[in-house]
PDB file of C-alpha atoms in Angstrom:
ATOM      1  CA  UNK A1370     -28.952  21.968  -2.603  1.00 35.00           C
ATOM      2  CA  UNK A1371     -28.425  18.065  -2.771  1.00 38.00           C
ATOM      3  CA  UNK A1372     -25.015  18.683  -1.224  1.00 38.00           C
ATOM      4  CA  UNK A1373     -26.413  20.741   1.810  1.00 37.00           C
ATOM      5  CA  UNK A1374     -29.127  17.961   2.517  1.00 36.00           C
ATOM      6  CA  UNK A1375     -26.697  15.177   2.563  1.00 35.00           C
ATOM      7  CA  UNK A1376     -24.566  17.269   5.155  1.00 34.00           C
ATOM      8  CA  UNK A1377     -27.743  18.009   7.160  1.00 34.00           C
ATOM      9  CA  UNK A1378     -28.520  14.271   7.321  1.00 35.00           C
ATOM     10  CA  UNK A1379     -24.913  12.979   7.941  1.00 41.00           C
ATOM     11  CA  UNK A1380     -24.155  15.263  11.093  1.00 41.00           C
ATOM     12  CA  UNK A1381     -26.786  13.559  13.437  1.00 38.00           C
ATOM     13  CA  UNK A1382     -25.916  10.297  12.128  1.00 41.00           C
ATOM     14  CA  UNK A1383     -22.187  10.900  12.848  1.00 43.00           C
ATOM     15  CA  UNK A1384     -23.029  12.353  16.463  1.00 42.00           C
ATOM     16  CA  UNK A1385     -25.051   9.179  17.244  1.00 38.00           C
ATOM     17  CA  UNK A1386     -22.186   7.048  15.798  1.00 45.00           C
ATOM     18  CA  UNK A1387     -19.610   8.661  18.137  1.00 46.00           C
ATOM     19  CA  UNK A1388     -21.954   8.497  21.028  1.00 41.00           C
ATOM     20  CA  UNK A1389     -22.363   4.972  20.548  1.00 47.00           C
ATOM     21  CA  UNK A1390     -18.680   4.456  20.355  1.00 47.00           C
ATOM     22  CA  UNK A1391     -18.037   6.471  23.410  1.00 45.00           C
ATOM     23  CA  UNK A1392     -20.584   4.391  25.415  1.00 46.00           C
ATOM     24  CA  UNK A1393     -18.985   0.968  24.154  1.00 48.00           C
ATOM     25  CA  UNK A1394     -15.546   2.326  25.252  1.00 50.00           C
ATOM     26  CA  UNK A1395     -16.223   3.401  28.807  1.00 52.00           C
ATOM     27  CA  UNK A1396     -14.300   0.443  30.261  1.00 59.00           C
ATOM     28  CA  UNK A1397     -10.968  -0.814  29.457  1.00 54.00           C
ATOM     29  CA  UNK A1398      -9.673  -2.520  27.283  1.00 59.00           C
ATOM     30  CA  UNK A1399     -12.257  -1.383  25.097  1.00 54.00           C
ATOM     31  CA  UNK A1400     -14.250  -3.023  22.155  1.00 51.00           C
ATOM     32  CA  UNK A1401     -12.820  -3.267  18.550  1.00 49.00           C
ATOM     33  CA  UNK A1402     -16.012  -4.106  16.972  1.00 53.00           C
ATOM     34  CA  UNK A1403     -17.564  -0.582  18.308  1.00 49.00           C
ATOM     35  CA  UNK A1404     -14.703   1.502  17.077  1.00 46.00           C
ATOM     36  CA  UNK A1405     -14.854   4.366  14.531  1.00 50.00           C
ATOM     37  CA  UNK A1406     -12.837   4.604  12.314  1.00 60.00           C
ATOM     38  CA  UNK A1407     -12.363   1.041  12.001  1.00 62.00           C
ATOM     39  CA  UNK A1408      -9.176  -0.537  13.124  1.00 62.00           C
ATOM     40  CA  UNK A1409      -6.891  -1.940  10.254  1.00 57.00           C
ATOM     41  CA  UNK A1410      -5.915  -5.047  12.342  1.00 61.00           C
ATOM     42  CA  UNK A1411      -6.899  -8.208  10.460  1.00 75.00           C
ATOM     43  CA  UNK A1412      -3.723  -8.690   8.407  1.00 78.00           C
ATOM     44  CA  UNK A1413      -5.632  -8.586   5.276  1.00 81.00           C
ATOM     45  CA  UNK A1414      -2.765  -7.665   3.029  1.00 82.00           C
ATOM     46  CA  UNK A1415      -0.101  -9.627   4.975  1.00 88.00           C
ATOM     47  CA  UNK A1416       2.073 -12.020   2.762  1.00 88.00           C
ATOM     48  CA  UNK A1417       3.072 -15.142   4.577  1.00 92.00           C
ATOM     49  CA  UNK A1418       6.226 -17.194   4.055  1.00 95.00           C
ATOM     50  CA  UNK A1419       5.573 -20.027   6.538  1.00 97.00           C
ATOM     51  CA  UNK A1420       7.945 -18.454   9.057  1.00 98.00           C
ATOM     52  CA  UNK A1421       6.304 -20.138  12.043  1.00 98.00           C
ATOM     53  CA  UNK A1422       4.950 -23.301  10.588  1.00 98.00           C
ATOM     54  CA  UNK A1423       4.137 -26.136  13.058  1.00 98.00           C
ATOM     55  CA  UNK A1424       4.608 -23.757  16.120  1.00 98.00           C
ATOM     56  CA  UNK A1425       2.322 -22.762  18.849  1.00 99.00           C
ATOM     57  CA  UNK A1426       1.834 -19.375  20.282  1.00 99.00           C
ATOM     58  CA  UNK A1427       0.164 -17.919  23.361  1.00 99.00           C
ATOM     59  CA  UNK A1428      -0.849 -14.317  23.004  1.00 98.00           C
ATOM     60  CA  UNK A1429      -2.367 -12.066  25.828  1.00 98.00           C
ATOM     61  CA  UNK A1430      -4.532  -9.422  24.945  1.00 97.00           C
ATOM     62  CA  UNK A1431      -5.101 -11.493  21.724  1.00 97.00           C
ATOM     63  CA  UNK A1432      -8.752 -10.568  21.138  1.00 95.00           C
ATOM     64  CA  UNK A1433      -8.141  -7.088  19.605  1.00 91.00           C
ATOM     65  CA  UNK A1434      -5.747  -4.336  18.548  1.00 93.00           C
ATOM     66  CA  UNK A1435      -2.160  -5.277  18.197  1.00 95.00           C
ATOM     67  CA  UNK A1436      -2.829  -8.750  19.892  1.00 96.00           C
ATOM     68  CA  UNK A1437      -5.403  -9.686  17.172  1.00 96.00           C
ATOM     69  CA  UNK A1438      -3.153  -8.298  14.274  1.00 96.00           C
ATOM     70  CA  UNK A1439      -0.333 -10.617  15.738  1.00 98.00           C
ATOM     71  CA  UNK A1440      -2.523 -13.798  16.275  1.00 98.00           C
ATOM     72  CA  UNK A1441      -3.723 -13.479  12.457  1.00 98.00           C
ATOM     73  CA  UNK A1442      -0.240 -12.968  11.225  1.00 98.00           C
ATOM     74  CA  UNK A1443       0.994 -15.756  13.105  1.00 98.00           C
ATOM     75  CA  UNK A1444      -1.640 -17.891  11.850  1.00 98.00           C
ATOM     76  CA  UNK A1445      -0.631 -16.917   8.525  1.00 98.00           C
ATOM     77  CA  UNK A1446       2.754 -17.951   8.816  1.00 98.00           C
ATOM     78  CA  UNK A1447       1.623 -21.420  10.057  1.00 98.00           C
ATOM     79  CA  UNK A1448       1.291 -21.143  13.852  1.00 98.00           C
ATOM     80  CA  UNK A1449      -1.809 -22.301  15.929  1.00 98.00           C
ATOM     81  CA  UNK A1450      -2.780 -19.643  18.308  1.00 98.00           C
ATOM     82  CA  UNK A1451      -4.182 -19.392  21.591  1.00 98.00           C
ATOM     83  CA  UNK A1452      -5.364 -15.974  22.729  1.00 98.00           C
ATOM     84  CA  UNK A1453      -6.068 -14.775  26.455  1.00 98.00           C
ATOM     85  CA  UNK A1454      -8.635 -12.005  26.849  1.00 97.00           C
ATOM     86  CA  UNK A1455     -10.321 -10.201  29.723  1.00 95.00           C
ATOM     87  CA  UNK A1456     -14.020 -10.128  28.982  1.00 91.00           C
ATOM     88  CA  UNK A1457     -14.320  -8.927  25.376  1.00 90.00           C
ATOM     89  CA  UNK A1458     -16.028 -12.122  24.259  1.00 94.00           C
ATOM     90  CA  UNK A1459     -17.460 -10.706  20.760  1.00 94.00           C
ATOM     91  CA  UNK A1460     -14.044  -9.246  19.809  1.00 94.00           C
ATOM     92  CA  UNK A1461     -12.135 -12.802  20.950  1.00 97.00           C
ATOM     93  CA  UNK A1462     -14.749 -14.910  18.927  1.00 97.00           C
ATOM     94  CA  UNK A1463     -14.025 -12.710  15.728  1.00 97.00           C
ATOM     95  CA  UNK A1464     -10.268 -13.204  16.271  1.00 97.00           C
ATOM     96  CA  UNK A1465     -10.875 -16.924  16.572  1.00 98.00           C
ATOM     97  CA  UNK A1466     -12.711 -16.901  13.337  1.00 98.00           C
ATOM     98  CA  UNK A1467     -10.337 -14.888  11.386  1.00 97.00           C
ATOM     99  CA  UNK A1468      -7.262 -17.270  12.661  1.00 98.00           C
ATOM    100  CA  UNK A1469      -9.361 -20.339  11.792  1.00 98.00           C
ATOM    101  CA  UNK A1470     -10.145 -18.884   8.341  1.00 97.00           C
ATOM    102  CA  UNK A1471      -6.351 -19.129   7.684  1.00 98.00           C
ATOM    103  CA  UNK A1472      -6.492 -22.975   8.181  1.00 98.00           C
ATOM    104  CA  UNK A1473      -4.873 -22.951  11.871  1.00 98.00           C
ATOM    105  CA  UNK A1474      -6.487 -23.765  15.160  1.00 98.00           C
ATOM    106  CA  UNK A1475      -7.411 -21.421  17.594  1.00 98.00           C
ATOM    107  CA  UNK A1476      -8.131 -21.224  21.164  1.00 98.00           C
ATOM    108  CA  UNK A1477      -9.548 -18.377  23.298  1.00 98.00           C
ATOM    109  CA  UNK A1478      -9.305 -18.354  27.089  1.00 98.00           C
ATOM    110  CA  UNK A1479     -10.977 -15.741  29.188  1.00 98.00           C
ATOM    111  CA  UNK A1480      -9.696 -14.379  32.388  1.00 98.00           C
ATOM    112  CA  UNK A1481      -7.397 -11.855  34.235  1.00 98.00           C
ATOM    113  CA  UNK A1482      -3.770 -12.345  33.255  1.00 98.00           C
ATOM    114  CA  UNK A1483      -2.801 -10.291  36.508  1.00 98.00           C
ATOM    115  CA  UNK A1484      -3.953 -13.478  38.395  1.00 98.00           C
ATOM    116  CA  UNK A1485      -0.983 -15.982  38.766  1.00 98.00           C
ATOM    117  CA  UNK A1486      -3.401 -19.017  38.956  1.00 98.00           C
ATOM    118  CA  UNK A1487      -5.045 -17.916  35.636  1.00 98.00           C
ATOM    119  CA  UNK A1488      -1.933 -17.744  34.082  1.00 98.00           C
ATOM    120  CA  UNK A1489      -0.880 -21.336  35.012  1.00 98.00           C
ATOM    121  CA  UNK A1490      -4.158 -22.806  34.152  1.00 98.00           C
ATOM    122  CA  UNK A1491      -4.124 -21.033  30.899  1.00 98.00           C
ATOM    123  CA  UNK A1492      -0.807 -22.399  29.967  1.00 98.00           C
ATOM    124  CA  UNK A1493      -1.847 -25.921  30.921  1.00 98.00           C
ATOM    125  CA  UNK A1494      -4.940 -25.677  28.720  1.00 98.00           C
ATOM    126  CA  UNK A1495      -2.862 -24.668  25.789  1.00 98.00           C
ATOM    127  CA  UNK A1496      -0.476 -27.326  26.094  1.00 98.00           C
ATOM    128  CA  UNK A1497      -3.101 -29.848  26.661  1.00 98.00           C
ATOM    129  CA  UNK A1498      -4.688 -28.799  23.605  1.00 98.00           C
ATOM    130  CA  UNK A1499      -2.090 -28.183  21.028  1.00 98.00           C
ATOM    131  CA  UNK A1500       0.787 -30.512  22.830  1.00 98.00           C
ATOM    132  CA  UNK A1501       3.559 -27.791  22.735  1.00 98.00           C
ATOM    133  CA  UNK A1502       4.265 -24.165  23.207  1.00 98.00           C
ATOM    134  CA  UNK A1503       6.976 -22.350  21.270  1.00 98.00           C
ATOM    135  CA  UNK A1504       6.208 -18.621  21.269  1.00 99.00           C
ATOM    136  CA  UNK A1505       4.901 -16.262  24.176  1.00 99.00           C
ATOM    137  CA  UNK A1506       3.674 -12.966  23.435  1.00 98.00           C
ATOM    138  CA  UNK A1507       2.951 -10.683  26.555  1.00 98.00           C
ATOM    139  CA  UNK A1508       0.949  -7.950  25.143  1.00 97.00           C
ATOM    140  CA  UNK A1509      -2.243  -7.269  27.388  1.00 97.00           C
ATOM    141  CA  UNK A1510      -2.244  -3.688  29.119  1.00 95.00           C
ATOM    142  CA  UNK A1511      -4.337  -1.013  30.650  1.00 93.00           C
ATOM    143  CA  UNK A1512      -3.612   2.651  31.139  1.00 87.00           C
ATOM    144  CA  UNK A1513      -5.387   5.609  32.970  1.00 92.00           C
ATOM    145  CA  UNK A1514      -4.930   9.285  32.143  1.00 89.00           C
ATOM    146  CA  UNK A1515      -3.803  11.160  35.171  1.00 91.00           C
ATOM    147  CA  UNK A1516      -2.388  14.714  35.092  1.00 92.00           C
ATOM    148  CA  UNK A1517      -1.595  14.784  38.714  1.00 96.00           C
ATOM    149  CA  UNK A1518       0.636  12.157  40.293  1.00 97.00           C
ATOM    150  CA  UNK A1519      -1.235  12.696  43.567  1.00 96.00           C
ATOM    151  CA  UNK A1520      -4.375  11.562  41.820  1.00 95.00           C
ATOM    152  CA  UNK A1521      -2.851   8.142  41.204  1.00 96.00           C
ATOM    153  CA  UNK A1522      -4.290   5.935  43.904  1.00 97.00           C
ATOM    154  CA  UNK A1523      -2.726   2.979  45.533  1.00 97.00           C
ATOM    155  CA  UNK A1524      -5.508   0.624  44.046  1.00 97.00           C
ATOM    156  CA  UNK A1525      -4.834   1.963  40.431  1.00 96.00           C
ATOM    157  CA  UNK A1526      -1.050   1.867  40.683  1.00 97.00           C
ATOM    158  CA  UNK A1527      -1.298  -1.731  41.738  1.00 97.00           C
ATOM    159  CA  UNK A1528      -3.855  -2.788  39.105  1.00 96.00           C
ATOM    160  CA  UNK A1529      -1.681  -1.122  36.475  1.00 97.00           C
ATOM    161  CA  UNK A1530       1.509  -2.801  37.452  1.00 98.00           C
ATOM    162  CA  UNK A1531      -0.515  -6.149  37.821  1.00 98.00           C
ATOM    163  CA  UNK A1532      -1.876  -6.042  34.354  1.00 97.00           C
ATOM    164  CA  UNK A1533       1.128  -4.543  32.590  1.00 98.00           C
ATOM    165  CA  UNK A1534       4.057  -6.162  34.411  1.00 98.00           C
ATOM    166  CA  UNK A1535       3.071  -8.778  37.055  1.00 98.00           C
ATOM    167  CA  UNK A1536       1.296 -10.813  34.318  1.00 98.00           C
ATOM    168  CA  UNK A1537       4.306 -10.805  32.163  1.00 98.00           C
ATOM    169  CA  UNK A1538       6.187 -12.710  34.929  1.00 98.00           C
ATOM    170  CA  UNK A1539       3.321 -14.979  35.703  1.00 98.00           C
ATOM    171  CA  UNK A1540       2.773 -16.051  32.109  1.00 98.00           C
ATOM    172  CA  UNK A1541       6.288 -16.504  31.378  1.00 98.00           C
ATOM    173  CA  UNK A1542       7.009 -18.403  34.543  1.00 98.00           C
ATOM    174  CA  UNK A1543       4.132 -20.551  33.647  1.00 98.00           C
ATOM    175  CA  UNK A1544       5.407 -21.192  30.131  1.00 98.00           C
ATOM    176  CA  UNK A1545       9.075 -21.736  30.591  1.00 98.00           C
ATOM    177  CA  UNK A1546       8.953 -25.401  31.636  1.00 98.00           C
ATOM    178  CA  UNK A1547       7.419 -26.161  28.086  1.00 98.00           C
ATOM    179  CA  UNK A1548       9.694 -23.778  25.961  1.00 98.00           C
ATOM    180  CA  UNK A1549      12.321 -25.654  24.207  1.00 98.00           C
ATOM    181  CA  UNK A1550      15.654 -24.360  22.491  1.00 98.00           C
ATOM    182  CA  UNK A1551      14.474 -22.283  19.595  1.00 98.00           C
ATOM    183  CA  UNK A1552      11.403 -20.778  21.495  1.00 98.00           C
ATOM    184  CA  UNK A1553      10.766 -17.167  21.331  1.00 99.00           C
ATOM    185  CA  UNK A1554       9.271 -14.564  23.960  1.00 99.00           C
ATOM    186  CA  UNK A1555       8.096 -11.236  22.787  1.00 99.00           C
ATOM    187  CA  UNK A1556       7.226  -8.459  25.066  1.00 98.00           C
ATOM    188  CA  UNK A1557       4.834  -5.355  24.334  1.00 98.00           C
ATOM    189  CA  UNK A1558       6.757  -2.301  25.727  1.00 98.00           C
ATOM    190  CA  UNK A1559       5.970   1.182  24.402  1.00 97.00           C
ATOM    191  CA  UNK A1560       7.644   4.270  23.152  1.00 97.00           C
ATOM    192  CA  UNK A1561       6.742   5.732  26.595  1.00 96.00           C
ATOM    193  CA  UNK A1562       9.421   3.699  28.242  1.00 97.00           C
ATOM    194  CA  UNK A1563      11.904   5.815  26.411  1.00 97.00           C
ATOM    195  CA  UNK A1564      10.502   9.304  26.375  1.00 94.00           C
ATOM    196  CA  UNK A1565       8.053   9.051  29.245  1.00 95.00           C
ATOM    197  CA  UNK A1566       4.574  10.516  29.380  1.00 94.00           C
ATOM    198  CA  UNK A1567       3.244  13.204  31.724  1.00 95.00           C
ATOM    199  CA  UNK A1568      -0.259  11.729  31.575  1.00 93.00           C
ATOM    200  CA  UNK A1569       0.542   8.284  32.029  1.00 94.00           C
ATOM    201  CA  UNK A1570       3.133   8.255  34.632  1.00 97.00           C
ATOM    202  CA  UNK A1571       2.201   4.755  35.980  1.00 97.00           C
ATOM    203  CA  UNK A1572       1.549   3.285  32.686  1.00 96.00           C
ATOM    204  CA  UNK A1573       4.899   4.702  31.315  1.00 97.00           C
ATOM    205  CA  UNK A1574       6.610   3.134  34.496  1.00 98.00           C
ATOM    206  CA  UNK A1575       5.475  -0.420  33.740  1.00 98.00           C
ATOM    207  CA  UNK A1576       6.668  -0.227  30.150  1.00 98.00           C
ATOM    208  CA  UNK A1577      10.096   0.830  31.275  1.00 98.00           C
ATOM    209  CA  UNK A1578      10.108  -2.034  33.849  1.00 98.00           C
ATOM    210  CA  UNK A1579       9.065  -4.354  30.842  1.00 98.00           C
ATOM    211  CA  UNK A1580      12.182  -3.046  28.823  1.00 98.00           C
ATOM    212  CA  UNK A1581      14.474  -4.061  31.844  1.00 98.00           C
ATOM    213  CA  UNK A1582      12.605  -7.302  32.287  1.00 98.00           C
ATOM    214  CA  UNK A1583      13.104  -8.195  28.580  1.00 98.00           C
ATOM    215  CA  UNK A1584      16.928  -7.439  28.717  1.00 98.00           C
ATOM    216  CA  UNK A1585      17.324  -9.290  31.948  1.00 98.00           C
ATOM    217  CA  UNK A1586      15.477 -12.418  31.083  1.00 98.00           C
ATOM    218  CA  UNK A1587      17.251 -12.534  27.683  1.00 99.00           C
ATOM    219  CA  UNK A1588      20.480 -12.904  29.437  1.00 98.00           C
ATOM    220  CA  UNK A1589      19.105 -15.581  31.800  1.00 98.00           C
ATOM    221  CA  UNK A1590      17.776 -17.716  29.123  1.00 98.00           C
ATOM    222  CA  UNK A1591      20.236 -17.174  26.221  1.00 98.00           C
ATOM    223  CA  UNK A1592      22.069 -20.378  27.271  1.00 98.00           C
ATOM    224  CA  UNK A1593      18.826 -22.419  26.845  1.00 98.00           C
ATOM    225  CA  UNK A1594      18.640 -21.262  23.332  1.00 98.00           C
ATOM    226  CA  UNK A1595      15.379 -19.099  24.190  1.00 99.00           C
ATOM    227  CA  UNK A1596      15.311 -15.656  22.723  1.00 99.00           C
ATOM    228  CA  UNK A1597      13.570 -12.791  24.601  1.00 99.00           C
ATOM    229  CA  UNK A1598      12.886  -9.514  22.799  1.00 98.00           C
ATOM    230  CA  UNK A1599      10.344  -6.641  22.868  1.00 98.00           C
ATOM    231  CA  UNK A1600       8.475  -4.238  20.588  1.00 98.00           C
ATOM    232  CA  UNK A1601       7.888  -0.630  21.532  1.00 98.00           C
ATOM    233  CA  UNK A1602       5.052   0.854  19.516  1.00 96.00           C
ATOM    234  CA  UNK A1603       4.269   4.240  19.309  1.00 91.00           C
ATOM    235  CA  UNK A1604       0.706   5.796  19.045  1.00 89.00           C
ATOM    236  CA  UNK A1605      -1.301   2.777  17.500  1.00 91.00           C
ATOM    237  CA  UNK A1606      -5.110   2.875  16.849  1.00 83.00           C
ATOM    238  CA  UNK A1607      -6.465   0.125  19.111  1.00 73.00           C
ATOM    239  CA  UNK A1608      -9.480   0.007  21.398  1.00 73.00           C
ATOM    240  CA  UNK A1609      -7.314   1.052  24.462  1.00 65.00           C
ATOM    241  CA  UNK A1610      -7.040   4.586  22.868  1.00 70.00           C
ATOM    242  CA  UNK A1611     -10.665   5.405  22.842  1.00 65.00           C
ATOM    243  CA  UNK A1612     -11.065   3.668  26.178  1.00 58.00           C
ATOM    244  CA  UNK A1613      -8.431   6.063  27.560  1.00 56.00           C
ATOM    245  CA  UNK A1614      -8.782   9.445  25.919  1.00 60.00           C
ATOM    246  CA  UNK A1615     -11.711  11.544  24.787  1.00 65.00           C
ATOM    247  CA  UNK A1616     -12.419  14.588  22.667  1.00 67.00           C
ATOM    248  CA  UNK A1617      -9.486  16.743  21.444  1.00 68.00           C
ATOM    249  CA  UNK A1618      -6.953  14.186  22.733  1.00 71.00           C
ATOM    250  CA  UNK A1619      -8.508  11.708  20.178  1.00 69.00           C
ATOM    251  CA  UNK A1620      -8.548  14.142  17.457  1.00 73.00           C
ATOM    252  CA  UNK A1621      -4.795  14.999  17.961  1.00 76.00           C
ATOM    253  CA  UNK A1622      -3.720  11.244  18.577  1.00 75.00           C
ATOM    254  CA  UNK A1623      -0.589  10.277  16.672  1.00 72.00           C
ATOM    255  CA  UNK A1624      -0.414  13.667  14.779  1.00 84.00           C
ATOM    256  CA  UNK A1625       2.722  14.521  16.643  1.00 88.00           C
ATOM    257  CA  UNK A1626       4.921  11.627  15.258  1.00 93.00           C
ATOM    258  CA  UNK A1627       7.146  12.414  12.282  1.00 91.00           C
ATOM    259  CA  UNK A1628       4.732  10.713   9.899  1.00 93.00           C
ATOM    260  CA  UNK A1629       1.700  12.854  11.228  1.00 93.00           C
ATOM    261  CA  UNK A1630      -0.675   9.984  11.978  1.00 91.00           C
ATOM    262  CA  UNK A1631      -1.118   7.150  14.309  1.00 89.00           C
ATOM    263  CA  UNK A1632      -0.158   3.612  13.291  1.00 90.00           C
ATOM    264  CA  UNK A1633      -2.410   0.674  12.622  1.00 92.00           C
ATOM    265  CA  UNK A1634      -1.962  -2.785  14.470  1.00 94.00           C
ATOM    266  CA  UNK A1635      -1.362  -4.303  10.919  1.00 94.00           C
ATOM    267  CA  UNK A1636       1.695  -1.930  10.812  1.00 96.00           C
ATOM    268  CA  UNK A1637       3.091  -3.349  14.155  1.00 97.00           C
ATOM    269  CA  UNK A1638       2.251  -7.038  13.893  1.00 97.00           C
ATOM    270  CA  UNK A1639       5.200  -7.869  11.328  1.00 97.00           C
ATOM    271  CA  UNK A1640       7.717  -6.951  13.940  1.00 98.00           C
ATOM    272  CA  UNK A1641       6.312  -9.421  16.330  1.00 98.00           C
ATOM    273  CA  UNK A1642       6.561 -12.110  13.349  1.00 98.00           C
ATOM    274  CA  UNK A1643      10.242 -11.234  12.938  1.00 98.00           C
ATOM    275  CA  UNK A1644      11.117 -11.447  16.492  1.00 98.00           C
ATOM    276  CA  UNK A1645       9.093 -14.855  16.783  1.00 98.00           C
ATOM    277  CA  UNK A1646      10.659 -16.356  13.703  1.00 98.00           C
ATOM    278  CA  UNK A1647      14.100 -17.805  12.969  1.00 98.00           C
ATOM    279  CA  UNK A1648      14.856 -14.667  10.903  1.00 98.00           C
ATOM    280  CA  UNK A1649      15.713 -13.141  14.183  1.00 98.00           C
ATOM    281  CA  UNK A1650      17.948 -16.023  15.400  1.00 98.00           C
ATOM    282  CA  UNK A1651      20.795 -13.703  16.278  1.00 98.00           C
ATOM    283  CA  UNK A1652      18.646 -11.201  18.222  1.00 98.00           C
ATOM    284  CA  UNK A1653      17.873 -11.264  21.941  1.00 98.00           C
ATOM    285  CA  UNK A1654      17.376  -8.737  24.504  1.00 98.00           C
ATOM    286  CA  UNK A1655      16.488  -6.164  21.752  1.00 98.00           C
ATOM    287  CA  UNK A1656      13.688  -3.903  21.061  1.00 98.00           C
ATOM    288  CA  UNK A1657      12.005  -2.879  17.822  1.00 98.00           C
ATOM    289  CA  UNK A1658      10.383   0.551  17.346  1.00 98.00           C
ATOM    290  CA  UNK A1659       7.307   0.870  15.040  1.00 96.00           C
ATOM    291  CA  UNK A1660       6.413   4.457  16.187  1.00 95.00           C
ATOM    292  CA  UNK A1661       6.102   6.570  12.923  1.00 95.00           C
ATOM    293  CA  UNK A1662       9.550   7.896  13.032  1.00 95.00           C
ATOM    294  CA  UNK A1663      10.119   9.020  16.433  1.00 94.00           C
ATOM    295  CA  UNK A1664      13.763   8.799  17.510  1.00 92.00           C
ATOM    296  CA  UNK A1665      14.171   7.217  20.845  1.00 90.00           C
ATOM    297  CA  UNK A1666      17.040   6.210  23.188  1.00 73.00           C
ATOM    298  CA  UNK A1667      18.667   2.820  23.292  1.00 61.00           C
TER     299      UNK A1667
END
């Protein structure tokens, strides 16, 4: 009887929790503090080795998801971190708190990375605050599920490319005058750049463009001693997912990978640490694939 009563009480609580989560995720890029189940993205078990000591990093989309996990891992490795975010102030403040908890300095700057003027202003603010810039992580993104190409409006197409691709150009252009030999740029592409996605045609297209951007820029900057690489995550449990999908799609998210589950930001962040550090000194124009075991093309 006790077991039956517990189930009866639990169901409405779970429905209420799910409803609150859905309401909190109506607009992208989503809110990490509202997610259920919780994201594993605070680098709680990350073991640091001083790989980024004395360096300064700027990370777009650093308030939550992969960006937050990377920010904390970088801080644990000794870097001061600036995060750029759109409007998720509560998540951004929590990321700042977690970075500062490591003993490193943190800076959060709100704005639209798809705006060239904002990117220039943000880089100036970071350099003014920290007096240098060594690592650029282009990570912010948006995606919109569309099953029919004809449903993708010109407005959506432009917005997706502006956030997912133009922003990478804008921020990197603004940062380059401050990057010296030994600096690193790490771009977030996606498994969809390699296998496509019938539900995310415009998003996957931007991720394919990021791959070409990474390889081309790597060739352009190699003589300056600046490395450019990418990370292509598979299905990772971040705020962008419940902000994009619903119902059955969420229940099945990540189950088609060989590992049979979605990944967590904490499982992706070490790839960014590696590419940003001197451990990857002989790598440029390359892509790492934390994707649950999916085999993809080169």
